[in-house]
Amino acid sequence: MNGEEEFFDAVTEANQRVTGVIHVDTSKSNGIGKVGERPPQENGLQKHRTSLPAPMFTRSDFSVWSILKKCIGLELSKITMPIAFNEPLSFLQRITEYMEHVYLIHKASRQPQPLERMQSVAAFAVSAVASQWERTGKPFNPLLGETYELIREDLGFRFISEQVSHHPPISAFYSEGLSQDFLFHGSIYPKLKFWGKSVEAEPRGTITLELLKHDEAYTWTNPTCCVHNVIIGKLWIEQYGTVEILNHRTGDKCVLHFRPCGLFGKELHKVEGHIQDRSKKKLFMIYGKWTECLWGIDPVAYESFKKQERRGDHLRKGRPMDNGSEKADGDVVDAVPEVQETVQVIPGSKLLWRVNTRPPNSAQMYNFTSFTVSLNELETGMEKILAPTDCRLRPDIRGMENGNMDLASQEKERLEEKQREARRERAKEEAEWQTRWFHQGSNPYTGTPDWLYTGGYFERDFSGCPDIY
């Protein structure tokens, strides 16, 4: 959403209305504590920070209707959005949150049977969207050529991503296991639309996981994400759509249905599905919530339980929720569904995954998980080894993280204008943008267009990297 000129004046005015909400003394902060202070080591591994330098600012007094009323039904990638919508992360860092539950990939690699491997892969695919729960802030749009790297020896992976296209916005990523057990890669270009009361992000792009020890590859796409009440009322998120994970070696497929919340919110957050072989015989049933946990069970036991449940349905009556719809300026709020009881576990089920507990101060930190809190951490001396295009070096994100909204707004506008000017210069010279770490190609398993890792990033030759900040 890096913007076009026709929206620039309106957004600048909106940004000015929200700056200065929080003023935090950042003169002694570099995002990790005191200047020069390095997080302590623990058992030889880096210990990461547990909070942000400043709490999030309130959005309660901010009106966005003057901007968004122009956008109903439009694709939002060409519209500059005010900083009040943001959280202090780049979308490239948001993608990296897929790796929070990377232990599920390591677990899949250790499993001797393909059915058990698919169970862990399915759990990983669901866990990848769990961090979005209650995350109503929008990540910053990456600048063309922006990168992000993350090396976590404690979790056994390293990760690199690059913004390879601006219009349409496309982010490419590549990750590998430090013990050479997996490759995880893909390109993502979500289609964002505003529908009056909600913003919908439709996923585009293929995600590929390769388990090297088994010579197996799995591909899938993410469900659709929708944020409700972006104008008035309490923001809430749902994920819906069907995710199909295909094992290209065996032909096994996992079909997962992310349920929309439904009329009375009964289906909110629910995930249901199954694993089938190439002849479509069901081998394993999966159920749970993407915000909580995922369970699996044998199909016979699952169907037996469901039959008993249906027989008892006449004894239970659905209770309509009090939707508490508010009205303001003639608009009706999308009622927030009641939080349903936790997942009812069918006897004999196997736990596939459970969400990590969020830190106690998460609500003051944009509802970040503990993993997410560490993503923009800039340790002393790190700028000497990072690519100059790394997200951690973006001054607008750093300003917002430190609570300096005036600086964040000013830097965001400066970077966007610098990007526009660079685009105009390329147009004059009829020069094509050259990506650095990824190249266009075909997905080796689906044959569809994809962005593939060229290699070489971790050799750290950053000469010739673009000056984007």
Coordinates of C-alpha atoms in Angstrom, one line a residue:
M1 CA 0.0 0.0 0.0
N2 CA 2.8 2.4 -0.9
G3 CA 0.5 4.8 -2.5
E4 CA -0.4 7.0 -5.4
E5 CA -0.2 10.8 -5.6
E6 CA -4.0 11.4 -5.6
F7 CA -4.3 10.1 -2.0
F8 CA -1.1 11.7 -0.7
D9 CA -2.5 15.0 0.6
A10 CA -5.4 13.3 2.4
V11 CA -3.1 10.8 4.0
T12 CA -0.6 13.4 5.1
E13 CA -3.4 15.3 6.8
A14 CA -4.6 12.2 8.5
N15 CA -1.1 11.3 9.6
Q16 CA -0.7 14.8 11.2
R17 CA -3.9 14.1 13.2
V18 CA -2.4 11.0 14.9
T19 CA 1.2 12.1 15.4
G20 CA 2.3 12.9 18.9
V21 CA -0.2 10.6 20.6
I22 CA 2.7 9.1 22.5
H23 CA 6.0 10.9 23.3
V24 CA 8.6 8.6 24.6
D25 CA 12.2 9.5 25.5
T26 CA 14.1 7.4 23.0
S27 CA 17.5 9.1 23.5
K28 CA 18.6 6.1 25.6
S29 CA 17.0 3.4 23.5
N30 CA 18.2 1.5 20.4
G31 CA 15.3 -1.0 20.6
I32 CA 17.0 -3.4 23.1
G33 CA 17.5 -1.3 26.2
K34 CA 20.4 1.0 27.0
V35 CA 22.7 2.0 24.2
G36 CA 25.4 -0.6 23.7
E37 CA 23.6 -3.1 26.0
R38 CA 23.6 -6.6 24.5
P39 CA 21.0 -9.2 25.5
P40 CA 22.6 -11.8 27.7
Q41 CA 23.7 -15.2 26.4
E42 CA 22.1 -18.3 27.8
N43 CA 23.8 -21.7 27.3
G44 CA 25.8 -20.2 24.5
L45 CA 22.6 -19.1 22.6
Q46 CA 21.3 -15.6 22.1
K47 CA 18.7 -14.5 24.6
H48 CA 16.1 -12.3 22.9
R49 CA 14.2 -9.3 24.2
T50 CA 10.8 -9.8 25.8
S51 CA 9.2 -6.4 25.3
L52 CA 9.2 -3.5 22.9
P53 CA 10.9 -0.1 23.8
A54 CA 7.5 1.7 23.9
P55 CA 3.8 0.7 24.3
M56 CA 1.5 0.9 21.3
F57 CA -0.5 4.1 20.8
T58 CA -4.2 4.3 21.0
R59 CA -6.3 4.3 17.8
S60 CA -9.5 5.2 19.5
D61 CA -9.6 8.9 18.5
F62 CA -8.6 8.3 14.9
S63 CA -11.2 8.6 12.1
V64 CA -10.3 6.9 8.8
W65 CA -13.5 7.2 7.0
S66 CA -12.4 10.3 5.0
I67 CA -9.8 8.1 3.3
L68 CA -11.4 4.7 3.2
K69 CA -14.7 5.8 1.8
K70 CA -12.9 6.4 -1.5
C71 CA -11.7 2.8 -1.5
I72 CA -14.8 0.6 -1.2
G73 CA -14.4 -2.4 -3.5
L74 CA -10.9 -1.3 -4.7
E75 CA -7.7 -3.2 -4.4
L76 CA -5.7 -1.4 -1.7
S77 CA -2.1 -1.9 -2.8
K78 CA -2.0 1.5 -4.6
I79 CA -3.4 3.5 -1.7
T80 CA -1.3 5.1 0.9
M81 CA -2.6 4.3 4.4
P82 CA -2.1 6.4 7.5
I83 CA 0.4 5.2 10.0
A84 CA -2.4 4.8 12.6
F85 CA -3.2 1.5 10.9
N86 CA 0.3 0.1 11.3
E87 CA 2.3 -2.1 13.7
P88 CA 6.1 -1.6 13.9
L89 CA 7.0 -4.5 11.6
S90 CA 7.5 -4.8 7.8
F91 CA 5.4 -7.4 5.9
L92 CA 8.7 -9.3 5.3
Q93 CA 9.0 -9.7 9.1
R94 CA 5.4 -10.7 9.3
I95 CA 6.1 -13.5 6.8
T96 CA 8.9 -14.7 9.1
E97 CA 6.3 -15.5 11.8
Y98 CA 5.6 -18.6 9.8
M99 CA 8.8 -19.9 11.5
E100 CA 7.5 -19.6 15.1
H101 CA 6.5 -23.2 15.2
V102 CA 9.4 -24.5 13.1
Y103 CA 9.8 -27.5 15.5
L104 CA 6.8 -29.0 13.6
I105 CA 9.0 -29.1 10.4
H106 CA 11.8 -30.8 12.3
K107 CA 9.3 -33.2 13.8
A108 CA 7.9 -34.0 10.3
S109 CA 11.4 -34.7 9.1
R110 CA 12.0 -37.3 11.9
Q111 CA 8.8 -39.2 11.2
P112 CA 9.3 -42.5 9.4
Q113 CA 5.8 -42.7 7.8
P114 CA 4.3 -40.3 5.3
L115 CA 1.0 -40.1 7.1
E116 CA 2.7 -38.9 10.3
R117 CA 4.8 -36.5 8.3
M118 CA 1.6 -35.0 6.7
Q119 CA 0.1 -34.6 10.2
S120 CA 3.0 -32.4 11.3
V121 CA 3.1 -30.5 8.0
A122 CA -0.7 -29.8 8.4
A123 CA -0.1 -28.6 11.9
F124 CA 2.7 -26.3 10.7
A125 CA 0.4 -24.8 8.0
V126 CA -2.2 -24.0 10.6
S127 CA 0.3 -22.7 13.1
A128 CA 1.6 -20.3 10.5
V129 CA -1.5 -18.1 10.7
A130 CA -2.0 -18.4 14.5
S131 CA 0.0 -15.2 15.2
Q132 CA -2.6 -13.2 13.3
W133 CA -5.1 -13.7 16.1
E134 CA -6.1 -10.2 17.5
R135 CA -3.3 -8.7 15.4
T136 CA -5.3 -5.8 13.9
G137 CA -2.4 -3.6 13.0
K138 CA -1.1 -3.5 9.4
P139 CA 2.5 -4.3 8.8
F140 CA 4.5 -1.7 6.9
N141 CA 4.6 -2.3 3.1
P142 CA 8.1 -3.3 2.1
L143 CA 10.0 -1.0 -0.2
L144 CA 11.2 -2.4 -3.5
G145 CA 14.5 -4.2 -2.7
E146 CA 13.9 -4.3 1.0
T147 CA 15.2 -7.5 2.7
Y148 CA 14.9 -9.3 6.0
E149 CA 17.1 -12.0 7.4
L150 CA 16.7 -14.1 10.6
I151 CA 19.1 -16.7 11.9
R152 CA 17.9 -18.7 14.9
E153 CA 20.4 -21.3 15.9
D154 CA 18.2 -22.2 18.9
L155 CA 15.3 -23.0 16.5
G156 CA 17.5 -24.6 13.8
F157 CA 16.9 -22.4 10.8
R158 CA 17.9 -19.3 8.8
F159 CA 15.6 -17.2 6.7
I160 CA 15.9 -14.5 4.0
S161 CA 13.2 -12.5 2.2
E162 CA 13.2 -9.8 -0.4
Q163 CA 10.5 -7.5 -1.8
V164 CA 10.8 -8.4 -5.5
S165 CA 8.0 -6.3 -7.0
H166 CA 6.2 -3.1 -6.0
H167 CA 3.1 -3.2 -8.3
P168 CA 1.9 -5.8 -7.7
P169 CA 3.5 -6.1 -4.3
I170 CA 5.3 -9.5 -4.2
S171 CA 7.4 -10.8 -1.3
A172 CA 9.7 -13.8 -1.9
F173 CA 11.2 -15.8 1.0
Y174 CA 13.5 -18.8 1.5
S175 CA 14.4 -20.7 4.6
E176 CA 16.6 -23.7 5.3
G177 CA 17.2 -26.0 8.3
L178 CA 20.6 -25.6 9.8
S179 CA 20.9 -29.4 10.0
Q180 CA 20.0 -29.7 6.3
D181 CA 16.6 -31.3 7.0
F182 CA 14.3 -28.9 5.1
L183 CA 13.8 -26.1 2.6
F184 CA 10.8 -23.7 3.0
H185 CA 10.2 -21.1 0.3
G186 CA 7.6 -19.2 -1.7
S187 CA 6.3 -15.9 -2.9
I188 CA 3.3 -14.0 -1.5
Y189 CA 1.2 -11.3 -3.0
P190 CA -2.0 -10.9 -1.0
K191 CA -4.9 -9.1 -2.7
L192 CA -6.4 -6.6 -0.3
K193 CA -9.9 -5.2 -0.6
F194 CA -12.0 -2.8 1.5
W195 CA -15.7 -3.7 1.8
G196 CA -17.1 -0.8 3.8
K197 CA -16.7 -2.4 7.2
S198 CA -14.0 -4.9 6.7
V199 CA -10.7 -5.4 4.9
E200 CA -10.2 -8.8 3.2
A201 CA -6.7 -10.2 2.4
E202 CA -7.0 -12.9 -0.3
P203 CA -3.8 -15.0 -0.4
R204 CA -1.9 -15.4 -3.7
G205 CA 1.3 -17.3 -4.2
T206 CA 2.4 -20.9 -3.5
I207 CA 4.2 -22.0 -0.3
T208 CA 6.5 -25.0 -0.7
L209 CA 8.1 -27.2 2.0
E210 CA 10.8 -29.7 1.1
L211 CA 11.7 -32.5 3.5
L212 CA 15.2 -33.3 2.2
K213 CA 15.7 -36.6 4.0
H214 CA 12.6 -38.1 2.5
D215 CA 12.8 -36.4 -0.9
E216 CA 9.3 -35.0 -0.4
A217 CA 7.8 -31.7 -1.3
Y218 CA 4.5 -30.2 0.0
T219 CA 2.7 -27.2 -1.5
W220 CA -0.2 -25.1 -0.3
T221 CA -1.7 -21.6 -0.2
N222 CA -3.0 -19.7 2.9
P223 CA -6.6 -19.1 3.8
T224 CA -8.3 -15.7 3.4
C225 CA -8.0 -13.3 6.3
C226 CA -10.6 -10.7 7.1
V227 CA -10.4 -7.8 9.6
H228 CA -13.9 -6.5 10.7
N229 CA -14.9 -3.1 11.9
V230 CA -12.1 -1.0 10.5
I231 CA -14.2 2.1 10.7
I232 CA -16.2 1.8 14.0
G233 CA -16.6 -0.8 16.7
K234 CA -14.2 -3.4 18.0
L235 CA -11.8 -4.9 15.5
W236 CA -11.8 -8.7 15.1
I237 CA -10.3 -11.2 12.7
E238 CA -11.4 -14.3 11.0
Q239 CA -9.8 -16.7 8.6
Y240 CA -11.8 -18.7 6.1
G241 CA -11.3 -20.8 3.0
T242 CA -10.0 -24.2 2.0
V243 CA -6.3 -25.1 2.3
E244 CA -5.1 -28.1 0.3
I245 CA -1.6 -29.5 1.1
L246 CA -0.3 -31.9 -1.5
N247 CA 2.5 -34.4 -1.0
H248 CA 3.9 -34.5 -4.5
R249 CA 5.8 -37.8 -4.0
T250 CA 3.0 -39.9 -2.5
G251 CA -0.1 -38.1 -3.8
D252 CA -1.4 -37.8 -0.3
K253 CA -3.4 -34.6 0.3
C254 CA -4.6 -32.8 3.4
V255 CA -7.7 -30.7 3.0
L256 CA -8.3 -28.2 5.7
H257 CA -11.5 -26.0 5.9
F258 CA -11.1 -22.8 7.8
R259 CA -14.7 -22.0 8.8
P260 CA -16.2 -18.5 8.5
C261 CA -17.7 -17.5 11.9
G262 CA -21.3 -18.1 10.7
L263 CA -24.6 -16.4 11.8
F264 CA -24.2 -17.0 15.5
G265 CA -20.4 -17.2 15.6
K266 CA -20.5 -21.0 16.3
E267 CA -17.8 -21.7 13.7
L268 CA -15.4 -18.9 14.7
H269 CA -11.7 -19.9 14.4
K270 CA -12.7 -23.6 13.6
V271 CA -10.5 -25.7 11.4
E272 CA -11.7 -29.1 10.1
G273 CA -10.4 -31.5 7.6
H274 CA -8.8 -34.7 6.7
I275 CA -5.8 -36.5 5.1
Q276 CA -6.5 -38.6 2.1
D277 CA -4.4 -40.9 -0.1
R278 CA -4.2 -40.5 -3.9
S279 CA -7.4 -42.6 -4.3
K280 CA -9.2 -40.1 -2.0
K281 CA -9.6 -42.6 0.8
K282 CA -9.7 -40.7 4.1
L283 CA -6.7 -41.8 6.3
F284 CA -6.9 -39.3 9.2
M285 CA -9.3 -36.6 10.5
I286 CA -8.1 -33.2 11.8
Y287 CA -10.0 -30.7 13.8
G288 CA -9.4 -27.7 16.1
K289 CA -9.0 -24.0 16.1
W290 CA -6.3 -22.0 14.4
T291 CA -6.1 -19.7 17.5
E292 CA -5.7 -22.6 20.0
C293 CA -4.8 -26.2 19.0
L294 CA -5.1 -28.9 16.4
W295 CA -6.1 -32.5 17.0
G296 CA -6.3 -35.6 14.9
I297 CA -8.1 -39.0 15.1
D298 CA -8.8 -42.1 13.1
P299 CA -11.8 -41.6 10.6
V300 CA -13.8 -44.5 12.1
A301 CA -13.6 -43.1 15.6
Y302 CA -14.4 -39.6 14.3
E303 CA -17.5 -40.7 12.4
S304 CA -18.7 -42.7 15.4
F305 CA -18.4 -39.7 17.7
K306 CA -20.2 -37.4 15.2
K307 CA -23.1 -39.8 14.9
Q308 CA -23.6 -39.8 18.6
E309 CA -23.3 -36.0 18.6
R310 CA -26.0 -35.7 15.9
R311 CA -28.3 -38.0 17.9
G312 CA -28.0 -35.6 20.9
D313 CA -28.6 -32.5 18.8
H314 CA -32.3 -32.3 19.6
L315 CA -31.4 -32.0 23.3
R316 CA -29.4 -28.8 22.6
K317 CA -30.7 -25.5 21.4
G318 CA -28.6 -23.0 19.6
R319 CA -28.5 -19.8 21.7
P320 CA -28.4 -16.6 19.5
M321 CA -25.7 -14.3 20.8
D322 CA -26.3 -10.8 21.9
N323 CA -24.8 -9.1 18.9
G324 CA -24.5 -5.8 20.7
S325 CA -24.6 -4.0 17.4
E326 CA -23.7 -0.3 17.7
K327 CA -24.7 2.5 15.4
A328 CA -22.6 5.5 14.5
D329 CA -23.1 7.8 11.6
G330 CA -25.6 5.4 10.2
D331 CA -23.2 2.5 10.0
V332 CA -23.8 -0.9 11.7
V333 CA -21.0 -2.7 13.4
D334 CA -20.1 -6.3 12.5
A335 CA -20.9 -7.9 15.8
V336 CA -17.9 -9.5 17.6
P337 CA -18.8 -13.2 18.0
E338 CA -18.8 -14.6 21.5
V339 CA -15.7 -16.5 22.3
Q340 CA -16.8 -20.1 22.1
E341 CA -15.8 -22.8 24.5
T342 CA -12.4 -24.3 23.7
V343 CA -12.1 -27.3 21.4
Q344 CA -14.1 -30.3 22.4
V345 CA -11.6 -33.2 22.3
I346 CA -12.9 -36.5 20.9
P347 CA -11.7 -39.4 23.0
G348 CA -8.7 -41.1 21.4
S349 CA -7.5 -38.0 19.7
K350 CA -3.9 -37.1 19.2
L351 CA -2.6 -33.5 19.9
L352 CA -0.8 -32.2 16.7
W353 CA -0.1 -28.6 17.8
R354 CA -0.9 -26.1 20.5
V355 CA -0.4 -22.3 20.3
N356 CA 2.3 -20.7 22.4
T357 CA 1.1 -18.6 25.3
R358 CA 1.5 -14.9 24.6
P359 CA 3.5 -12.7 26.9
P360 CA 1.6 -10.9 29.7
N361 CA 2.3 -7.5 28.1
S362 CA 1.2 -8.6 24.6
A363 CA -1.9 -6.3 24.6
Q364 CA 0.4 -3.2 25.0
M365 CA 2.7 -4.6 22.3
Y366 CA 0.3 -4.8 19.3
N367 CA -0.7 -8.3 20.5
F368 CA 2.7 -9.7 19.4
T369 CA 3.8 -13.1 20.4
S370 CA 7.2 -13.6 22.2
F371 CA 8.7 -14.7 18.9
T372 CA 7.3 -11.5 17.1
V373 CA 8.7 -9.2 19.8
S374 CA 12.2 -10.2 18.9
L375 CA 11.9 -9.7 15.1
N376 CA 12.9 -6.0 14.9
E377 CA 15.5 -6.3 17.6
L378 CA 18.7 -4.5 16.5
E379 CA 21.6 -5.7 18.6
T380 CA 24.7 -3.5 18.9
G381 CA 27.0 -4.0 15.9
M382 CA 24.4 -5.9 13.9
E383 CA 24.2 -3.1 11.3
K384 CA 27.8 -4.0 10.3
I385 CA 26.8 -7.4 9.1
L386 CA 23.2 -6.9 7.9
A387 CA 22.4 -6.0 4.3
P388 CA 21.8 -2.2 4.1
T389 CA 18.3 -3.1 2.9
D390 CA 17.3 -5.0 6.0
C391 CA 14.0 -4.0 7.7
R392 CA 15.7 -3.4 11.0
L393 CA 17.4 -0.4 9.5
R394 CA 14.1 1.3 8.3
P395 CA 13.8 4.5 10.2
D396 CA 10.0 4.8 10.1
I397 CA 9.5 1.3 11.6
R398 CA 12.2 2.0 14.2
G399 CA 10.6 5.4 15.1
M400 CA 7.2 3.8 15.6
E401 CA 8.7 1.0 17.7
N402 CA 10.3 3.6 19.9
G403 CA 7.0 5.5 20.3
N404 CA 8.1 8.5 18.2
M405 CA 5.1 8.8 15.9
D406 CA 6.1 12.2 14.5
L407 CA 9.4 10.7 13.3
A408 CA 7.7 7.6 12.0
S409 CA 5.2 9.6 9.9
Q410 CA 7.8 11.9 8.5
E411 CA 10.2 9.0 7.7
K412 CA 7.4 7.0 6.1
E413 CA 6.5 9.9 3.8
R414 CA 10.2 10.5 3.0
L415 CA 10.8 6.9 2.1
E416 CA 7.7 6.7 -0.1
E417 CA 8.7 9.8 -2.0
K418 CA 12.3 8.5 -2.4
Q419 CA 10.8 5.3 -3.9
R420 CA 8.6 7.3 -6.3
E421 CA 11.6 9.3 -7.4
A422 CA 13.7 6.2 -8.0
R423 CA 10.9 4.8 -10.1
R424 CA 10.7 8.0 -12.2
E425 CA 14.5 7.9 -12.7
R426 CA 14.3 4.3 -13.9
A427 CA 11.4 5.2 -16.3
K428 CA 13.5 8.0 -17.8
E429 CA 16.4 5.7 -18.4
E430 CA 14.1 2.8 -19.5
A431 CA 15.8 0.6 -16.9
E432 CA 14.3 -2.5 -15.4
W433 CA 14.5 -3.1 -11.7
Q434 CA 16.9 -5.9 -10.9
T435 CA 16.2 -8.2 -8.0
R436 CA 19.2 -9.2 -5.9
W437 CA 18.5 -12.5 -4.1
F438 CA 15.5 -14.0 -6.0
H439 CA 14.6 -14.6 -9.7
Q440 CA 11.5 -15.3 -11.6
G441 CA 10.9 -18.9 -12.6
S442 CA 8.4 -21.8 -12.2
N443 CA 7.7 -23.7 -9.0
P444 CA 9.5 -27.0 -9.5
Y445 CA 6.5 -29.0 -8.2
T446 CA 3.4 -27.1 -9.4
G447 CA 4.8 -25.5 -12.6
T448 CA 3.1 -22.2 -11.7
P449 CA 5.0 -18.9 -11.8
D450 CA 7.1 -18.4 -8.6
W451 CA 10.1 -16.5 -7.3
L452 CA 13.1 -18.7 -6.6
Y453 CA 16.1 -18.1 -4.3
T454 CA 19.2 -17.3 -6.3
G455 CA 21.5 -18.0 -3.4
G456 CA 24.5 -16.2 -2.0
Y457 CA 22.9 -14.0 0.6
F458 CA 24.7 -15.5 3.5
E459 CA 28.1 -15.1 1.9
R460 CA 27.4 -11.4 2.8
D461 CA 28.7 -9.6 -0.4
F462 CA 26.3 -6.7 -0.2
S463 CA 28.1 -4.5 -2.7
G464 CA 25.6 -3.1 -5.2
C465 CA 22.6 -3.3 -2.9
P466 CA 20.2 -0.4 -3.6
D467 CA 20.1 2.6 -1.4
I468 CA 16.4 2.5 -0.3
Y469 CA 16.5 4.2 3.1

